[in-house]
């Protein structure tokens, strides 16, 4: 990859130039039907000279501006947000804006960088760069327009897709400019990007407006394309025969006798699992999907269950408890003050254990893909995925192995489609590998579709967890807190850390106790909270067996989903233990004092360019080399004081402590700064819950949520994401649970795995706090505060503390009975 230069044209420079669009390079989304179905209109556009000042958008002489979105569109309307940001500085009319998705290839990777959508990081990372890209485009158009008008550049400005001369009152449209001149002004990246003058936020006309999402019309009129909508000539269908165990089983034999009786059946393919993917997989191929499903059930497969064939959830939880006793084997994530010295000096100590079950993504769109090997030796993947980049790289490595070719000899292309729900569950690529292997064996395109049953059987769940907490209370203050966490770490599955990278710490942090052990922030994060506790320690253990046996993975907010349940429930317990109001108790510790892992609880000072994505992740390209980004303000600015403000807003709006409540009804509070401590979104929740003491059943009546996201690009969309995220959290605390027995996941469909139903949806009140700071993500954080707020509300309603998630009516009822006894 070429480095940034100020003189030559490299991939790190973005040219203001006339270009020709490659007609097959993009998938159109949310645009008029004429651009979705190919044909003459699309062909005409492909041949139209276009103005492409940066990799992020292209403008054609008809005045249409197409934003190129490499982030996955999975219901969060990220394309609309990005388009609003660019359009604001570019000064284009909103009705002239369109979206598309660039094709993923080795060549486009060098242009667009890594296409990856995770961690609520899209707006955070791209906001500043997109603004600057729009501004530079506007500058070049204004210069060209001024020349055409015969006006002084200083007298000209751009507005609503036109360049205006304020002296003469004359104007010229962007489209007309492009019809008359070729613009070849060059801007260097990041040099010119840093220098460009941006609008003051008080001048924003599109950012901050709740414009309709651009992808909605196509979704409502049938024009939108998901991976399931792909059909290729001569395509066969594949259905997975459910493996004997979730991971590491080995196929010994396949009896196809019964399957061969099914009309349309083609063959069974045992998938090559030499890369540790698709273990125990057999795919039934047929001319239709129903025939493939029927055949997958008819196959008689003998398999070795592998090392986890007798493992069950009870064994895992027993191991967790035992591991937590071996403190010498732990890795420290937080180490502030002296916990061991402070605990004996406390007036009162509190020691409790918390646990959480596995849950899965349970998206409505089952995983599916189409793979084709074309006559010119190209491999094409059609899929809705969270990372076309990693999909391409993973498939390239797999094909290199099974075809015995060098990676550079392979031409792999990934066509992105709309994603019908991701939540972290569409960033594994076993299905793509399996489909590609079937193509290799069959010599035809293959469409592999998971059934609900096979989807659950091969899901990538959130790990089960075990927590032991000790708190020291002195003078009614929490002076010491120790949290021990045992779980399966997801990092090793993605080959991060020293053991996988020749001793280097790729995407893993070191423990802070001097041992310099790898520690998986995606499995421990959230425990490094923003409360000021002078003596604070978090220790972690990785159950490697669990990681691989259940295939522990990322699930919306990753470890925050269980760690905030634990931390916020425990803070509540501490408040009650010393007879203090939980609101006042929390506010007293959200004072900005102290900090951990080098990050002050006040947050970094305004303007400090320190961010999780910059410092630790590689969420976007150009690759984070020295001096390769226009730096943006840290999302941590304000720190715990912003979190305290959210808490006061949520509590005040809900009437916490002042509202008259019916019998057996309580309110509970919780705060969170998910996603990561270096990239927080400040959120607080007050849950109102009513419990039936005779059955333990409870209803979440209302959730009042306050969120400080800095700047809301599209307020209504932000509220929708906060609501969706909170519903996710409500679902997890009320009912979602995966169990595991003899190496396999037991749930098979929604009658056994029960997400929230419509009847259980609570009332919402969402307050957006626009603090004017750098914008941060909103797709996940609110899900983390619901479970602890509900747990705390149940305690306030009936005096029962449930320390396991999900909180079942049976657990509540047992607590009520024990309390009476």
JSON list of C-alpha atoms in Angstrom, two decimals, residues 358-490:
[
{"chain": "A", "resi": 358, "resn": "UNK", "atom": "CA", "xyz": [-25.88, -17.72, 26.71]},
{"chain": "A", "resi": 359, "resn": "UNK", "atom": "CA", "xyz": [-27.99, -15.84, 24.22]},
{"chain": "A", "resi": 360, "resn": "UNK", "atom": "CA", "xyz": [-27.87, -15.73, 20.43]},
{"chain": "A", "resi": 361, "resn": "UNK", "atom": "CA", "xyz": [-28.56, -13.13, 17.77]},
{"chain": "A", "resi": 362, "resn": "UNK", "atom": "CA", "xyz": [-31.87, -14.64, 16.64]},
{"chain": "A", "resi": 363, "resn": "UNK", "atom": "CA", "xyz": [-32.13, -12.36, 13.62]},
{"chain": "A", "resi": 364, "resn": "UNK", "atom": "CA", "xyz": [-35.22, -12.73, 11.48]},
{"chain": "A", "resi": 365, "resn": "UNK", "atom": "CA", "xyz": [-33.21, -13.19, 8.28]},
{"chain": "A", "resi": 366, "resn": "UNK", "atom": "CA", "xyz": [-31.45, -16.56, 8.45]},
{"chain": "A", "resi": 367, "resn": "UNK", "atom": "CA", "xyz": [-27.87, -16.59, 7.27]},
{"chain": "A", "resi": 368, "resn": "UNK", "atom": "CA", "xyz": [-27.69, -17.18, 3.53]},
{"chain": "A", "resi": 369, "resn": "UNK", "atom": "CA", "xyz": [-25.34, -16.64, 0.63]},
{"chain": "A", "resi": 370, "resn": "UNK", "atom": "CA", "xyz": [-24.84, -17.39, -3.04]},
{"chain": "A", "resi": 371, "resn": "UNK", "atom": "CA", "xyz": [-21.41, -18.34, -4.38]},
{"chain": "A", "resi": 372, "resn": "UNK", "atom": "CA", "xyz": [-20.49, -18.56, -8.04]},
{"chain": "A", "resi": 373, "resn": "UNK", "atom": "CA", "xyz": [-17.27, -19.59, -9.78]},
{"chain": "A", "resi": 374, "resn": "UNK", "atom": "CA", "xyz": [-17.35, -17.88, -13.16]},
{"chain": "A", "resi": 375, "resn": "UNK", "atom": "CA", "xyz": [-15.82, -19.02, -16.42]},
{"chain": "A", "resi": 376, "resn": "UNK", "atom": "CA", "xyz": [-13.04, -16.45, -16.13]},
{"chain": "A", "resi": 377, "resn": "UNK", "atom": "CA", "xyz": [-11.94, -18.03, -12.82]},
{"chain": "A", "resi": 378, "resn": "UNK", "atom": "CA", "xyz": [-13.51, -15.38, -10.60]},
{"chain": "A", "resi": 379, "resn": "UNK", "atom": "CA", "xyz": [-15.29, -16.26, -7.36]},
{"chain": "A", "resi": 380, "resn": "UNK", "atom": "CA", "xyz": [-18.34, -14.13, -6.64]},
{"chain": "A", "resi": 381, "resn": "UNK", "atom": "CA", "xyz": [-20.12, -14.07, -3.27]},
{"chain": "A", "resi": 382, "resn": "UNK", "atom": "CA", "xyz": [-23.57, -12.51, -2.90]},
{"chain": "A", "resi": 383, "resn": "UNK", "atom": "CA", "xyz": [-24.38, -11.92, 0.76]},
{"chain": "A", "resi": 384, "resn": "UNK", "atom": "CA", "xyz": [-25.60, -9.52, 3.42]},
{"chain": "A", "resi": 385, "resn": "UNK", "atom": "CA", "xyz": [-22.73, -9.38, 5.91]},
{"chain": "A", "resi": 386, "resn": "UNK", "atom": "CA", "xyz": [-21.22, -7.08, 8.50]},
{"chain": "A", "resi": 387, "resn": "UNK", "atom": "CA", "xyz": [-17.87, -7.26, 6.75]},
{"chain": "A", "resi": 388, "resn": "UNK", "atom": "CA", "xyz": [-17.45, -7.84, 3.06]},
{"chain": "A", "resi": 389, "resn": "UNK", "atom": "CA", "xyz": [-13.75, -7.24, 3.65]},
{"chain": "A", "resi": 390, "resn": "UNK", "atom": "CA", "xyz": [-13.25, -10.06, 6.11]},
{"chain": "A", "resi": 391, "resn": "UNK", "atom": "CA", "xyz": [-15.60, -12.27, 4.10]},
{"chain": "A", "resi": 392, "resn": "UNK", "atom": "CA", "xyz": [-13.37, -11.85, 1.07]},
{"chain": "A", "resi": 393, "resn": "UNK", "atom": "CA", "xyz": [-10.15, -12.38, 3.02]},
{"chain": "A", "resi": 394, "resn": "UNK", "atom": "CA", "xyz": [-11.49, -15.44, 4.83]},
{"chain": "A", "resi": 395, "resn": "UNK", "atom": "CA", "xyz": [-12.75, -17.06, 1.64]},
{"chain": "A", "resi": 396, "resn": "UNK", "atom": "CA", "xyz": [-9.49, -16.26, -0.14]},
{"chain": "A", "resi": 397, "resn": "UNK", "atom": "CA", "xyz": [-7.53, -18.05, 2.58]},
{"chain": "A", "resi": 398, "resn": "UNK", "atom": "CA", "xyz": [-9.89, -21.02, 2.51]},
{"chain": "A", "resi": 399, "resn": "UNK", "atom": "CA", "xyz": [-9.83, -21.38, -1.28]},
{"chain": "A", "resi": 400, "resn": "UNK", "atom": "CA", "xyz": [-6.08, -21.09, -1.22]},
{"chain": "A", "resi": 401, "resn": "UNK", "atom": "CA", "xyz": [-5.98, -24.11, 1.04]},
{"chain": "A", "resi": 402, "resn": "UNK", "atom": "CA", "xyz": [-8.59, -26.33, -0.62]},
{"chain": "A", "resi": 403, "resn": "UNK", "atom": "CA", "xyz": [-7.55, -25.44, -4.19]},
{"chain": "A", "resi": 404, "resn": "UNK", "atom": "CA", "xyz": [-3.82, -25.43, -3.42]},
{"chain": "A", "resi": 405, "resn": "UNK", "atom": "CA", "xyz": [-3.34, -22.00, -4.95]},
{"chain": "A", "resi": 406, "resn": "UNK", "atom": "CA", "xyz": [-1.53, -18.92, -3.75]},
{"chain": "A", "resi": 407, "resn": "UNK", "atom": "CA", "xyz": [-3.91, -16.26, -2.37]},
{"chain": "A", "resi": 408, "resn": "UNK", "atom": "CA", "xyz": [-2.70, -13.71, -4.91]},
{"chain": "A", "resi": 409, "resn": "UNK", "atom": "CA", "xyz": [-3.75, -16.06, -7.70]},
{"chain": "A", "resi": 410, "resn": "UNK", "atom": "CA", "xyz": [-7.37, -15.98, -6.56]},
{"chain": "A", "resi": 411, "resn": "UNK", "atom": "CA", "xyz": [-9.89, -13.39, -7.68]},
{"chain": "A", "resi": 412, "resn": "UNK", "atom": "CA", "xyz": [-12.63, -13.09, -5.06]},
{"chain": "A", "resi": 413, "resn": "UNK", "atom": "CA", "xyz": [-15.43, -10.52, -5.14]},
{"chain": "A", "resi": 414, "resn": "UNK", "atom": "CA", "xyz": [-18.10, -9.95, -2.49]},
{"chain": "A", "resi": 415, "resn": "UNK", "atom": "CA", "xyz": [-21.36, -8.25, -3.46]},
{"chain": "A", "resi": 416, "resn": "UNK", "atom": "CA", "xyz": [-22.98, -6.60, -0.45]},
{"chain": "A", "resi": 417, "resn": "UNK", "atom": "CA", "xyz": [-26.75, -6.64, 0.08]},
{"chain": "A", "resi": 418, "resn": "UNK", "atom": "CA", "xyz": [-29.04, -5.31, 2.78]},
{"chain": "A", "resi": 419, "resn": "UNK", "atom": "CA", "xyz": [-28.68, -7.21, 6.04]},
{"chain": "A", "resi": 420, "resn": "UNK", "atom": "CA", "xyz": [-31.82, -8.48, 7.75]},
{"chain": "A", "resi": 421, "resn": "UNK", "atom": "CA", "xyz": [-30.44, -8.00, 11.25]},
{"chain": "A", "resi": 422, "resn": "UNK", "atom": "CA", "xyz": [-26.82, -8.46, 12.28]},
{"chain": "A", "resi": 423, "resn": "UNK", "atom": "CA", "xyz": [-26.20, -7.61, 15.96]},
{"chain": "A", "resi": 424, "resn": "UNK", "atom": "CA", "xyz": [-22.66, -9.01, 15.69]},
{"chain": "A", "resi": 425, "resn": "UNK", "atom": "CA", "xyz": [-23.89, -12.33, 14.31]},
{"chain": "A", "resi": 426, "resn": "UNK", "atom": "CA", "xyz": [-23.06, -11.77, 10.67]},
{"chain": "A", "resi": 427, "resn": "UNK", "atom": "CA", "xyz": [-19.31, -11.48, 10.91]},
{"chain": "A", "resi": 428, "resn": "UNK", "atom": "CA", "xyz": [-18.52, -15.19, 10.74]},
{"chain": "A", "resi": 429, "resn": "UNK", "atom": "CA", "xyz": [-18.20, -16.77, 7.33]},
{"chain": "A", "resi": 430, "resn": "UNK", "atom": "CA", "xyz": [-18.69, -20.52, 7.70]},
{"chain": "A", "resi": 431, "resn": "UNK", "atom": "CA", "xyz": [-21.67, -20.47, 5.36]},
{"chain": "A", "resi": 432, "resn": "UNK", "atom": "CA", "xyz": [-19.68, -18.72, 2.63]},
{"chain": "A", "resi": 433, "resn": "UNK", "atom": "CA", "xyz": [-16.87, -21.26, 2.94]},
{"chain": "A", "resi": 434, "resn": "UNK", "atom": "CA", "xyz": [-19.33, -24.15, 2.83]},
{"chain": "A", "resi": 435, "resn": "UNK", "atom": "CA", "xyz": [-21.14, -22.76, -0.21]},
{"chain": "A", "resi": 436, "resn": "UNK", "atom": "CA", "xyz": [-17.85, -22.19, -2.00]},
{"chain": "A", "resi": 437, "resn": "UNK", "atom": "CA", "xyz": [-16.75, -25.76, -1.28]},
{"chain": "A", "resi": 438, "resn": "UNK", "atom": "CA", "xyz": [-20.07, -27.01, -2.65]},
{"chain": "A", "resi": 439, "resn": "UNK", "atom": "CA", "xyz": [-19.45, -24.97, -5.80]},
{"chain": "A", "resi": 440, "resn": "UNK", "atom": "CA", "xyz": [-16.05, -26.58, -6.11]},
{"chain": "A", "resi": 441, "resn": "UNK", "atom": "CA", "xyz": [-17.60, -30.04, -5.79]},
{"chain": "A", "resi": 442, "resn": "UNK", "atom": "CA", "xyz": [-20.65, -29.41, -7.99]},
{"chain": "A", "resi": 443, "resn": "UNK", "atom": "CA", "xyz": [-19.39, -27.02, -10.65]},
{"chain": "A", "resi": 444, "resn": "UNK", "atom": "CA", "xyz": [-22.52, -24.85, -10.37]},
{"chain": "A", "resi": 445, "resn": "UNK", "atom": "CA", "xyz": [-23.52, -21.75, -8.38]},
{"chain": "A", "resi": 446, "resn": "UNK", "atom": "CA", "xyz": [-24.87, -22.68, -4.96]},
{"chain": "A", "resi": 447, "resn": "UNK", "atom": "CA", "xyz": [-27.29, -20.84, -2.72]},
{"chain": "A", "resi": 448, "resn": "UNK", "atom": "CA", "xyz": [-26.92, -21.99, 0.88]},
{"chain": "A", "resi": 449, "resn": "UNK", "atom": "CA", "xyz": [-29.76, -21.07, 3.25]},
{"chain": "A", "resi": 450, "resn": "UNK", "atom": "CA", "xyz": [-29.89, -21.87, 6.94]},
{"chain": "A", "resi": 451, "resn": "UNK", "atom": "CA", "xyz": [-33.18, -23.15, 8.32]},
{"chain": "A", "resi": 452, "resn": "UNK", "atom": "CA", "xyz": [-34.20, -21.89, 11.75]},
{"chain": "A", "resi": 453, "resn": "UNK", "atom": "CA", "xyz": [-33.15, -25.22, 13.21]},
{"chain": "A", "resi": 454, "resn": "UNK", "atom": "CA", "xyz": [-29.69, -25.27, 11.64]},
{"chain": "A", "resi": 455, "resn": "UNK", "atom": "CA", "xyz": [-29.29, -21.55, 12.41]},
{"chain": "A", "resi": 456, "resn": "UNK", "atom": "CA", "xyz": [-29.78, -22.15, 16.12]},
{"chain": "A", "resi": 457, "resn": "UNK", "atom": "CA", "xyz": [-27.58, -25.26, 16.06]},
{"chain": "A", "resi": 458, "resn": "UNK", "atom": "CA", "xyz": [-24.67, -23.38, 14.51]},
{"chain": "A", "resi": 459, "resn": "UNK", "atom": "CA", "xyz": [-25.19, -19.97, 16.12]},
{"chain": "A", "resi": 460, "resn": "UNK", "atom": "CA", "xyz": [-22.34, -17.98, 17.60]},
{"chain": "A", "resi": 461, "resn": "UNK", "atom": "CA", "xyz": [-23.68, -17.15, 21.06]},
{"chain": "A", "resi": 462, "resn": "UNK", "atom": "CA", "xyz": [-22.64, -14.77, 23.76]},
{"chain": "A", "resi": 463, "resn": "UNK", "atom": "CA", "xyz": [-20.64, -16.66, 26.34]},
{"chain": "A", "resi": 464, "resn": "UNK", "atom": "CA", "xyz": [-22.16, -17.73, 29.68]},
{"chain": "A", "resi": 465, "resn": "UNK", "atom": "CA", "xyz": [-20.51, -15.85, 32.54]},
{"chain": "A", "resi": 466, "resn": "UNK", "atom": "CA", "xyz": [-19.71, -16.10, 36.24]},
{"chain": "A", "resi": 467, "resn": "UNK", "atom": "CA", "xyz": [-18.93, -13.11, 38.48]},
{"chain": "A", "resi": 468, "resn": "UNK", "atom": "CA", "xyz": [-17.85, -12.89, 42.08]},
{"chain": "A", "resi": 469, "resn": "UNK", "atom": "CA", "xyz": [-18.00, -9.40, 43.58]},
{"chain": "A", "resi": 470, "resn": "UNK", "atom": "CA", "xyz": [-16.83, -7.98, 46.88]},
{"chain": "A", "resi": 471, "resn": "UNK", "atom": "CA", "xyz": [-17.53, -4.46, 48.04]},
{"chain": "A", "resi": 472, "resn": "UNK", "atom": "CA", "xyz": [-16.11, -2.57, 51.00]},
{"chain": "A", "resi": 473, "resn": "UNK", "atom": "CA", "xyz": [-18.36, 0.12, 52.51]},
{"chain": "A", "resi": 474, "resn": "UNK", "atom": "CA", "xyz": [-16.95, 2.70, 54.90]},
{"chain": "A", "resi": 475, "resn": "UNK", "atom": "CA", "xyz": [-18.77, 5.75, 56.18]},
{"chain": "A", "resi": 476, "resn": "UNK", "atom": "CA", "xyz": [-21.62, 4.79, 53.85]},
{"chain": "A", "resi": 477, "resn": "UNK", "atom": "CA", "xyz": [-19.29, 5.07, 50.85]},
{"chain": "A", "resi": 478, "resn": "UNK", "atom": "CA", "xyz": [-18.10, 2.36, 48.46]},
{"chain": "A", "resi": 479, "resn": "UNK", "atom": "CA", "xyz": [-14.38, 2.45, 49.12]},
{"chain": "A", "resi": 480, "resn": "UNK", "atom": "CA", "xyz": [-13.34, -0.87, 47.60]},
{"chain": "A", "resi": 481, "resn": "UNK", "atom": "CA", "xyz": [-14.72, -3.03, 44.80]},
{"chain": "A", "resi": 482, "resn": "UNK", "atom": "CA", "xyz": [-13.42, -6.29, 43.41]},
{"chain": "A", "resi": 483, "resn": "UNK", "atom": "CA", "xyz": [-15.01, -8.03, 40.41]},
{"chain": "A", "resi": 484, "resn": "UNK", "atom": "CA", "xyz": [-13.85, -11.44, 39.23]},
{"chain": "A", "resi": 485, "resn": "UNK", "atom": "CA", "xyz": [-15.10, -12.53, 35.80]},
{"chain": "A", "resi": 486, "resn": "UNK", "atom": "CA", "xyz": [-14.89, -15.99, 34.28]},
{"chain": "A", "resi": 487, "resn": "UNK", "atom": "CA", "xyz": [-16.19, -16.64, 30.78]},
{"chain": "A", "resi": 488, "resn": "UNK", "atom": "CA", "xyz": [-15.23, -17.77, 27.31]},
{"chain": "A", "resi": 489, "resn": "UNK", "atom": "CA", "xyz": [-13.25, -15.08, 25.53]},
{"chain": "A", "resi": 490, "resn": "UNK", "atom": "CA", "xyz": [-14.24, -14.37, 21.95]}
]
